[in-house]
């Protein structure tokens, strides 16, 4: 596999200067091990999915860490949860020393809780997603994301023609960002890889974590979930479709989110509007996996599929979120917004910088009438601006309060 620099690399280096340990979490096959090895060049490496490495650590953990008191990468740490308690003692024995350990973990909903509770104050946690578009084309993170480093205002950090063309964006949008299949540049290989990824995810990861789970029903649920990506979900209707109870659907959604396949968006409740819809909404995180699950085989099929709009919306949402995750901005969150009267905004980002409502449109131009909800939200909540992301050719203000930023700038 060709190594490409990840947006998270500079952030992780800084966190290693500040904390004894950094934990890199994310779905399988997104490049966590590659990033960890790039950060810890020359460090000892232990893969806890390998029986020999697991035995070395678990047989006598105290002796193991006496040999490796620092400069150690622990890959797939969820395979041995007891290691976090041992690490706490090892770190506290030399509490002021930073940059000692890098952990990776995947496919374990309880993992982040375990790390947070056991290693609180001792570990920085970052989440690595699939390739962001700029990473695939080996460009730096867009200056657009410096927008969130201070209070939002109309002084934009980008202007003019975006660095990524429409064709480049559509390539990344259709194939997604799992490193191994997209770097192979072979559509047939991509399809075969996705087939195996889904089966491994269900039959190994999910089966191990949830041994009582009905795998056939969960597989049907994943297919149904792909059809609902980017929409508000009625759990009872989904349950009837896959022959499962509403409580099971709730559990399935938690499993999909906790294993980094699905991203849940909570309803934004900080608005002056009173009648807010609070039903769950979310999307399949990787657009390439989404298109595989939908049975869409090429860009031509996607362009004529009813899911084209919601697919593009999900892709843009994740481009924004992955970009923000690569910055040092803290205490931010992502939401959706919909009122019972039908006013809807695709994404609302809230943080110390303020509130930014984002409308996402698949086309390259937009009628002002379709921005009524966004304009109303900006006015009602006294915000400096709203953001329109589409496939336009340049940054421009489409109304005094709404700015168009082409997706190639993200």
Coordinates of N, CA and C in Angstrom, one line a residue, residues 231-375:
X231 N -31.3 10.2 5.9 CA -32.7 10.5 6.2 C -33.0 10.3 7.7
X232 N -34.1 10.8 8.1 CA -34.6 10.6 9.4 C -35.2 9.2 9.5
X233 N -34.9 8.5 10.6 CA -35.2 7.1 10.6 C -36.4 6.8 11.6
X234 N -37.4 6.1 11.0 CA -38.5 5.6 11.8 C -38.2 4.2 12.2
X235 N -37.8 4.0 13.5 CA -37.3 2.6 13.9 C -38.4 1.6 13.8
X236 N -39.6 1.9 14.0 CA -40.7 0.9 13.9 C -40.8 0.4 12.5
X237 N -40.8 1.4 11.5 CA -40.9 1.0 10.1 C -39.7 0.1 9.7
X238 N -38.5 0.4 10.1 CA -37.3 -0.4 9.8 C -37.5 -1.8 10.4
X239 N -38.0 -1.8 11.6 CA -38.1 -3.1 12.3 C -39.1 -4.0 11.5
X240 N -40.2 -3.4 11.0 CA -41.1 -4.2 10.3 C -40.5 -4.7 9.0
X241 N -39.7 -3.9 8.4 CA -39.0 -4.3 7.1 C -38.0 -5.4 7.2
X242 N -37.3 -5.4 8.4 CA -36.3 -6.5 8.5 C -36.7 -7.5 9.5
X243 N -38.0 -7.5 10.0 CA -38.6 -8.4 10.9 C -37.8 -8.5 12.2
X244 N -37.7 -7.3 12.8 CA -37.0 -7.1 14.1 C -37.8 -6.1 14.9
X245 N -37.7 -6.2 16.3 CA -38.4 -5.3 17.1 C -37.7 -3.9 17.1
X246 N -38.5 -2.9 17.5 CA -38.0 -1.5 17.6 C -36.8 -1.4 18.5
X247 N -36.8 -2.2 19.6 CA -35.7 -2.1 20.5 C -34.4 -2.7 19.9
X248 N -34.6 -3.8 19.1 CA -33.5 -4.4 18.3 C -32.9 -3.4 17.3
X249 N -33.8 -2.7 16.6 CA -33.3 -1.7 15.7 C -32.5 -0.6 16.4
X250 N -33.0 -0.2 17.6 CA -32.2 0.8 18.4 C -30.8 0.2 18.7
X251 N -30.8 -1.1 19.1 CA -29.5 -1.7 19.4 C -28.6 -1.8 18.1
X252 N -29.2 -2.1 17.0 CA -28.5 -2.2 15.8 C -27.8 -0.9 15.4
X253 N -28.6 0.2 15.5 CA -28.1 1.5 15.2 C -26.9 1.8 16.1
X254 N -27.0 1.5 17.4 CA -25.9 1.7 18.3 C -24.7 0.9 17.9
X255 N -24.9 -0.3 17.5 CA -23.8 -1.2 17.0 C -23.1 -0.6 15.8
X256 N -23.9 -0.2 14.8 CA -23.4 0.4 13.6 C -22.6 1.7 13.9
X257 N -23.1 2.5 14.8 CA -22.4 3.7 15.1 C -21.1 3.4 15.9
X258 N -21.2 2.5 16.9 CA -20.1 2.2 17.7 C -19.0 1.5 17.0
X259 N -19.3 0.9 15.9 CA -18.2 0.2 15.1 C -17.8 1.0 13.9
X260 N -18.2 2.3 13.9 CA -17.7 3.3 13.0 C -18.2 3.1 11.5
X261 N -19.3 2.4 11.3 CA -19.8 2.2 10.0 C -20.9 3.3 9.7
X262 N -21.5 3.7 10.8 CA -22.7 4.7 10.7 C -22.4 5.9 11.6
X263 N -22.7 7.1 11.2 CA -22.6 8.2 12.1 C -24.0 8.8 12.4
X264 N -24.2 8.8 13.7 CA -25.5 9.3 14.2 C -25.4 10.8 14.3
X265 N -26.4 11.5 13.9 CA -26.5 13.0 14.1 C -27.7 13.2 15.0
X266 N -27.5 13.9 16.1 CA -28.5 14.3 17.0 C -29.2 15.5 16.6
X267 N -30.4 15.7 17.0 CA -31.2 16.9 16.7 C -30.6 18.1 17.3
X268 N -30.6 19.2 16.6 CA -30.1 20.5 17.2 C -31.2 21.1 18.0
X269 N -31.0 21.4 19.3 CA -32.0 21.9 20.1 C -31.7 23.2 20.7
X270 N -30.7 23.9 20.1 CA -30.4 25.2 20.6 C -31.0 26.3 19.9
X271 N -32.0 26.0 19.1 CA -32.7 27.0 18.2 C -33.8 27.7 18.9
X272 N -34.2 28.8 18.4 CA -35.4 29.5 19.0 C -36.7 28.8 18.6
X273 N -36.6 27.9 17.6 CA -37.8 27.2 17.2 C -38.2 26.2 18.3
X274 N -39.5 26.0 18.4 CA -40.0 25.1 19.5 C -40.3 23.7 19.0
X275 N -40.8 23.6 17.8 CA -41.3 22.3 17.3 C -40.2 21.5 16.6
X276 N -39.3 21.0 17.3 CA -38.1 20.3 16.7 C -38.4 18.8 16.6
X277 N -38.1 18.2 15.4 CA -38.1 16.8 15.3 C -36.9 16.2 16.0
X278 N -37.2 15.1 16.8 CA -36.1 14.6 17.5 C -35.8 13.1 17.2
X279 N -36.3 12.6 16.1 CA -36.1 11.3 15.6 C -34.6 11.2 15.1
X280 N -34.0 9.9 15.2 CA -32.6 9.8 14.8 C -32.4 10.0 13.3
X281 N -31.2 10.5 13.0 CA -30.8 10.7 11.6 C -29.3 10.3 11.6
X282 N -28.9 9.9 10.4 CA -27.5 9.6 10.3 C -27.2 9.1 8.9
X283 N -25.9 8.6 8.7 CA -25.5 8.2 7.4 C -24.4 7.2 7.4
X284 N -24.3 6.4 6.4 CA -23.1 5.5 6.2 C -21.9 6.4 6.0
X285 N -20.9 6.2 6.9 CA -19.8 7.1 6.9 C -18.9 7.1 5.6
X286 N -18.7 6.0 5.0 CA -17.9 6.0 3.8 C -18.8 5.9 2.6
X287 N -18.7 6.8 1.7 CA -19.6 6.8 0.5 C -19.3 5.6 -0.4
X288 N -18.1 5.1 -0.5 CA -17.9 4.0 -1.3 C -18.6 2.7 -0.8
X289 N -18.6 2.6 0.6 CA -19.3 1.5 1.2 C -20.8 1.6 1.0
X290 N -21.3 2.9 1.1 CA -22.7 3.1 0.9 C -23.1 2.7 -0.5
X291 N -22.3 3.1 -1.5 CA -22.7 2.8 -2.9 C -22.6 1.2 -3.2
X292 N -21.7 0.6 -2.5 CA -21.6 -0.9 -2.6 C -22.9 -1.5 -2.0
X293 N -23.3 -1.1 -0.8 CA -24.5 -1.6 -0.2 C -25.7 -1.3 -1.0
X294 N -25.7 -0.2 -1.7 CA -26.9 0.1 -2.5 C -26.9 -0.6 -3.9
X295 N -25.8 -1.3 -4.2 CA -25.7 -1.9 -5.5 C -25.5 -1.0 -6.7
X296 N -24.9 0.2 -6.4 CA -24.6 1.1 -7.5 C -23.1 0.9 -7.9
X297 N -23.0 0.6 -9.2 CA -21.7 0.1 -9.7 C -20.8 1.1 -10.4
X298 N -21.3 2.2 -10.8 CA -20.5 3.2 -11.4 C -21.1 4.6 -11.3
X299 N -20.4 5.6 -11.7 CA -20.8 7.0 -11.5 C -22.1 7.3 -12.3
X300 N -22.2 6.7 -13.5 CA -23.4 6.9 -14.3 C -24.7 6.4 -13.6
X301 N -24.6 5.2 -12.9 CA -25.7 4.7 -12.2 C -26.0 5.6 -11.0
X302 N -25.0 6.1 -10.4 CA -25.2 7.0 -9.2 C -26.0 8.3 -9.6
X303 N -25.6 8.8 -10.8 CA -26.2 10.1 -11.2 C -27.7 9.9 -11.4
X304 N -28.2 8.7 -11.8 CA -29.6 8.5 -12.1 C -30.3 7.8 -10.9
X305 N -29.6 7.6 -9.8 CA -30.2 6.9 -8.7 C -31.0 7.9 -7.8
X306 N -32.1 7.5 -7.2 CA -32.8 8.4 -6.3 C -32.0 8.8 -5.1
X307 N -30.9 8.0 -4.8 CA -30.1 8.3 -3.6 C -29.0 9.3 -3.9
X308 N -28.9 9.8 -5.1 CA -27.8 10.7 -5.4 C -27.7 11.9 -4.5
X309 N -28.8 12.5 -4.2 CA -28.8 13.7 -3.3 C -28.4 13.4 -1.9
X310 N -29.0 12.4 -1.3 CA -28.6 12.0 0.1 C -27.2 11.5 0.2
X311 N -26.7 10.8 -0.9 CA -25.3 10.3 -0.9 C -24.4 11.4 -0.9
X312 N -24.6 12.5 -1.7 CA -23.7 13.6 -1.8 C -23.8 14.4 -0.4
X313 N -24.9 14.5 0.2 CA -25.1 15.1 1.4 C -24.2 14.4 2.5
X314 N -24.3 13.1 2.5 CA -23.5 12.3 3.5 C -22.0 12.5 3.3
X315 N -21.6 12.5 2.0 CA -20.2 12.7 1.7 C -19.7 14.0 2.2
X316 N -20.4 15.1 1.9 CA -20.0 16.4 2.4 C -20.0 16.5 3.9
X317 N -21.0 16.0 4.5 CA -21.0 16.0 6.0 C -19.7 15.4 6.6
X318 N -19.4 14.2 6.0 CA -18.2 13.6 6.6 C -16.9 14.3 6.2
X319 N -16.8 14.9 5.0 CA -15.7 15.7 4.7 C -15.5 16.9 5.7
X320 N -16.6 17.5 6.0 CA -16.6 18.6 7.0 C -16.1 18.1 8.4
X321 N -16.7 17.0 8.8 CA -16.4 16.4 10.2 C -15.0 15.9 10.2
X322 N -14.5 15.2 9.2 CA -13.2 14.7 9.2 C -12.2 15.9 9.2
X323 N -12.5 17.0 8.5 CA -11.6 18.1 8.5 C -11.5 18.8 9.9
X324 N -12.7 18.9 10.5 CA -12.7 19.5 11.9 C -11.9 18.6 12.9
X325 N -12.1 17.3 12.7 CA -11.4 16.4 13.6 C -9.9 16.5 13.5
X326 N -9.4 17.0 12.4 CA -7.9 17.1 12.2 C -7.4 18.4 12.7
X327 N -8.3 19.3 13.2 CA -7.8 20.6 13.8 C -7.7 20.4 15.3
X328 N -7.2 21.5 15.9 CA -7.1 21.5 17.4 C -8.3 22.1 18.1
X329 N -9.4 22.3 17.3 CA -10.6 22.8 17.8 C -11.2 21.8 18.7
X330 N -11.7 22.2 19.9 CA -12.3 21.2 20.9 C -13.7 21.6 21.2
X331 N -14.4 20.7 21.8 CA -15.8 20.9 22.3 C -16.8 21.3 21.3
X332 N -16.7 20.7 20.1 CA -17.7 21.0 19.0 C -18.5 19.8 18.8
X333 N -19.6 20.0 18.2 CA -20.5 18.9 17.9 C -21.3 19.1 16.6
X334 N -21.8 18.0 16.0 CA -22.5 18.1 14.7 C -23.9 17.6 14.9
X335 N -24.9 18.3 14.3 CA -26.3 18.0 14.4 C -27.0 18.1 13.1
X336 N -28.3 17.7 13.1 CA -29.2 18.1 12.0 C -30.3 18.9 12.6
X337 N -31.1 19.5 11.7 CA -32.2 20.3 12.2 C -33.4 20.2 11.4
X338 N -34.6 19.9 12.0 CA -35.8 19.8 11.3 C -37.0 20.2 12.2
X339 N -37.8 21.0 11.7 CA -39.0 21.4 12.5 C -40.2 20.5 12.0
X340 N -41.2 20.5 12.9 CA -42.4 19.7 12.5 C -43.1 20.4 11.3
X341 N -42.8 21.7 11.1 CA -43.4 22.4 10.0 C -42.7 22.2 8.7
X342 N -41.6 21.4 8.7 CA -40.9 21.0 7.5 C -39.6 21.8 7.2
X343 N -39.3 22.8 8.0 CA -38.0 23.5 7.8 C -36.8 22.6 8.1
X344 N -35.8 22.5 7.3 CA -34.8 21.5 7.5 C -33.4 22.1 7.1
X345 N -32.4 21.7 7.9 CA -31.0 22.1 7.6 C -30.2 20.8 7.7
X346 N -29.3 20.6 6.7 CA -28.6 19.3 6.6 C -27.7 19.0 7.7
X347 N -26.9 20.1 8.1 CA -25.9 19.9 9.1 C -25.7 21.2 9.9
X348 N -25.6 21.1 11.2 CA -25.3 22.3 12.0 C -24.1 22.0 12.9
X349 N -23.1 22.8 12.8 CA -21.9 22.6 13.5 C -21.8 23.6 14.6
X350 N -21.7 23.2 15.9 CA -21.7 24.1 17.0 C -20.5 23.9 17.9
X351 N -19.9 25.0 18.3 CA -18.7 24.9 19.1 C -18.3 26.2 19.7
X352 N -17.1 26.4 20.2 CA -16.7 27.6 20.8 C -16.6 28.8 19.8
X353 N -16.6 28.4 18.5 CA -16.7 29.4 17.4 C -18.1 29.9 17.1
X354 N -19.1 29.3 17.7 CA -20.5 29.7 17.4 C -21.3 28.6 16.8
X355 N -22.2 28.9 16.0 CA -23.1 28.0 15.3 C -23.1 28.2 13.8
X356 N -22.8 27.2 13.0 CA -22.7 27.3 11.6 C -23.7 26.3 11.0
X357 N -24.8 26.9 10.4 CA -25.8 26.0 9.7 C -25.3 25.7 8.3
X358 N -25.4 24.5 7.8 CA -24.8 24.1 6.5 C -25.9 23.5 5.6
X359 N -26.2 24.0 4.5 CA -27.1 23.4 3.5 C -26.2 22.8 2.4
X360 N -26.6 21.6 2.0 CA -25.8 20.8 1.0 C -26.6 20.5 -0.2
X361 N -26.2 20.9 -1.4 CA -26.9 20.7 -2.6 C -26.0 20.0 -3.6
X362 N -26.6 19.0 -4.3 CA -25.8 18.2 -5.2 C -25.4 19.0 -6.4
X363 N -26.2 19.9 -6.9 CA -25.9 20.6 -8.2 C -24.8 21.7 -8.0
X364 N -24.6 22.5 -9.1 CA -23.6 23.5 -9.1 C -24.2 24.9 -9.0
X365 N -25.6 25.0 -9.0 CA -26.3 26.2 -8.8 C -27.5 25.9 -8.0
X366 N -28.1 27.0 -7.4 CA -29.2 26.8 -6.5 C -30.2 28.0 -6.6
X367 N -31.4 27.7 -6.5 CA -32.4 28.7 -6.5 C -32.5 29.3 -5.1
X368 N -32.7 30.6 -5.0 CA -32.7 31.2 -3.6 C -33.9 30.7 -2.8
X369 N -35.0 30.3 -3.5 CA -36.2 29.8 -2.8 C -35.9 28.5 -2.1
X370 N -34.9 27.7 -2.5 CA -34.5 26.5 -1.8 C -33.7 26.7 -0.6
X371 N -33.3 28.0 -0.4 CA -32.4 28.3 0.8 C -33.3 29.0 1.9
X372 N -34.6 28.9 1.7 CA -35.5 29.6 2.7 C -35.2 29.2 4.1
X373 N -35.1 27.8 4.3 CA -34.9 27.3 5.7 C -33.6 27.8 6.3
X374 N -32.5 27.8 5.5 CA -31.2 28.3 5.9 C -31.2 29.8 6.3
X375 N -31.8 30.6 5.4 CA -31.9 32.0 5.6 C -32.7 32.3 6.9

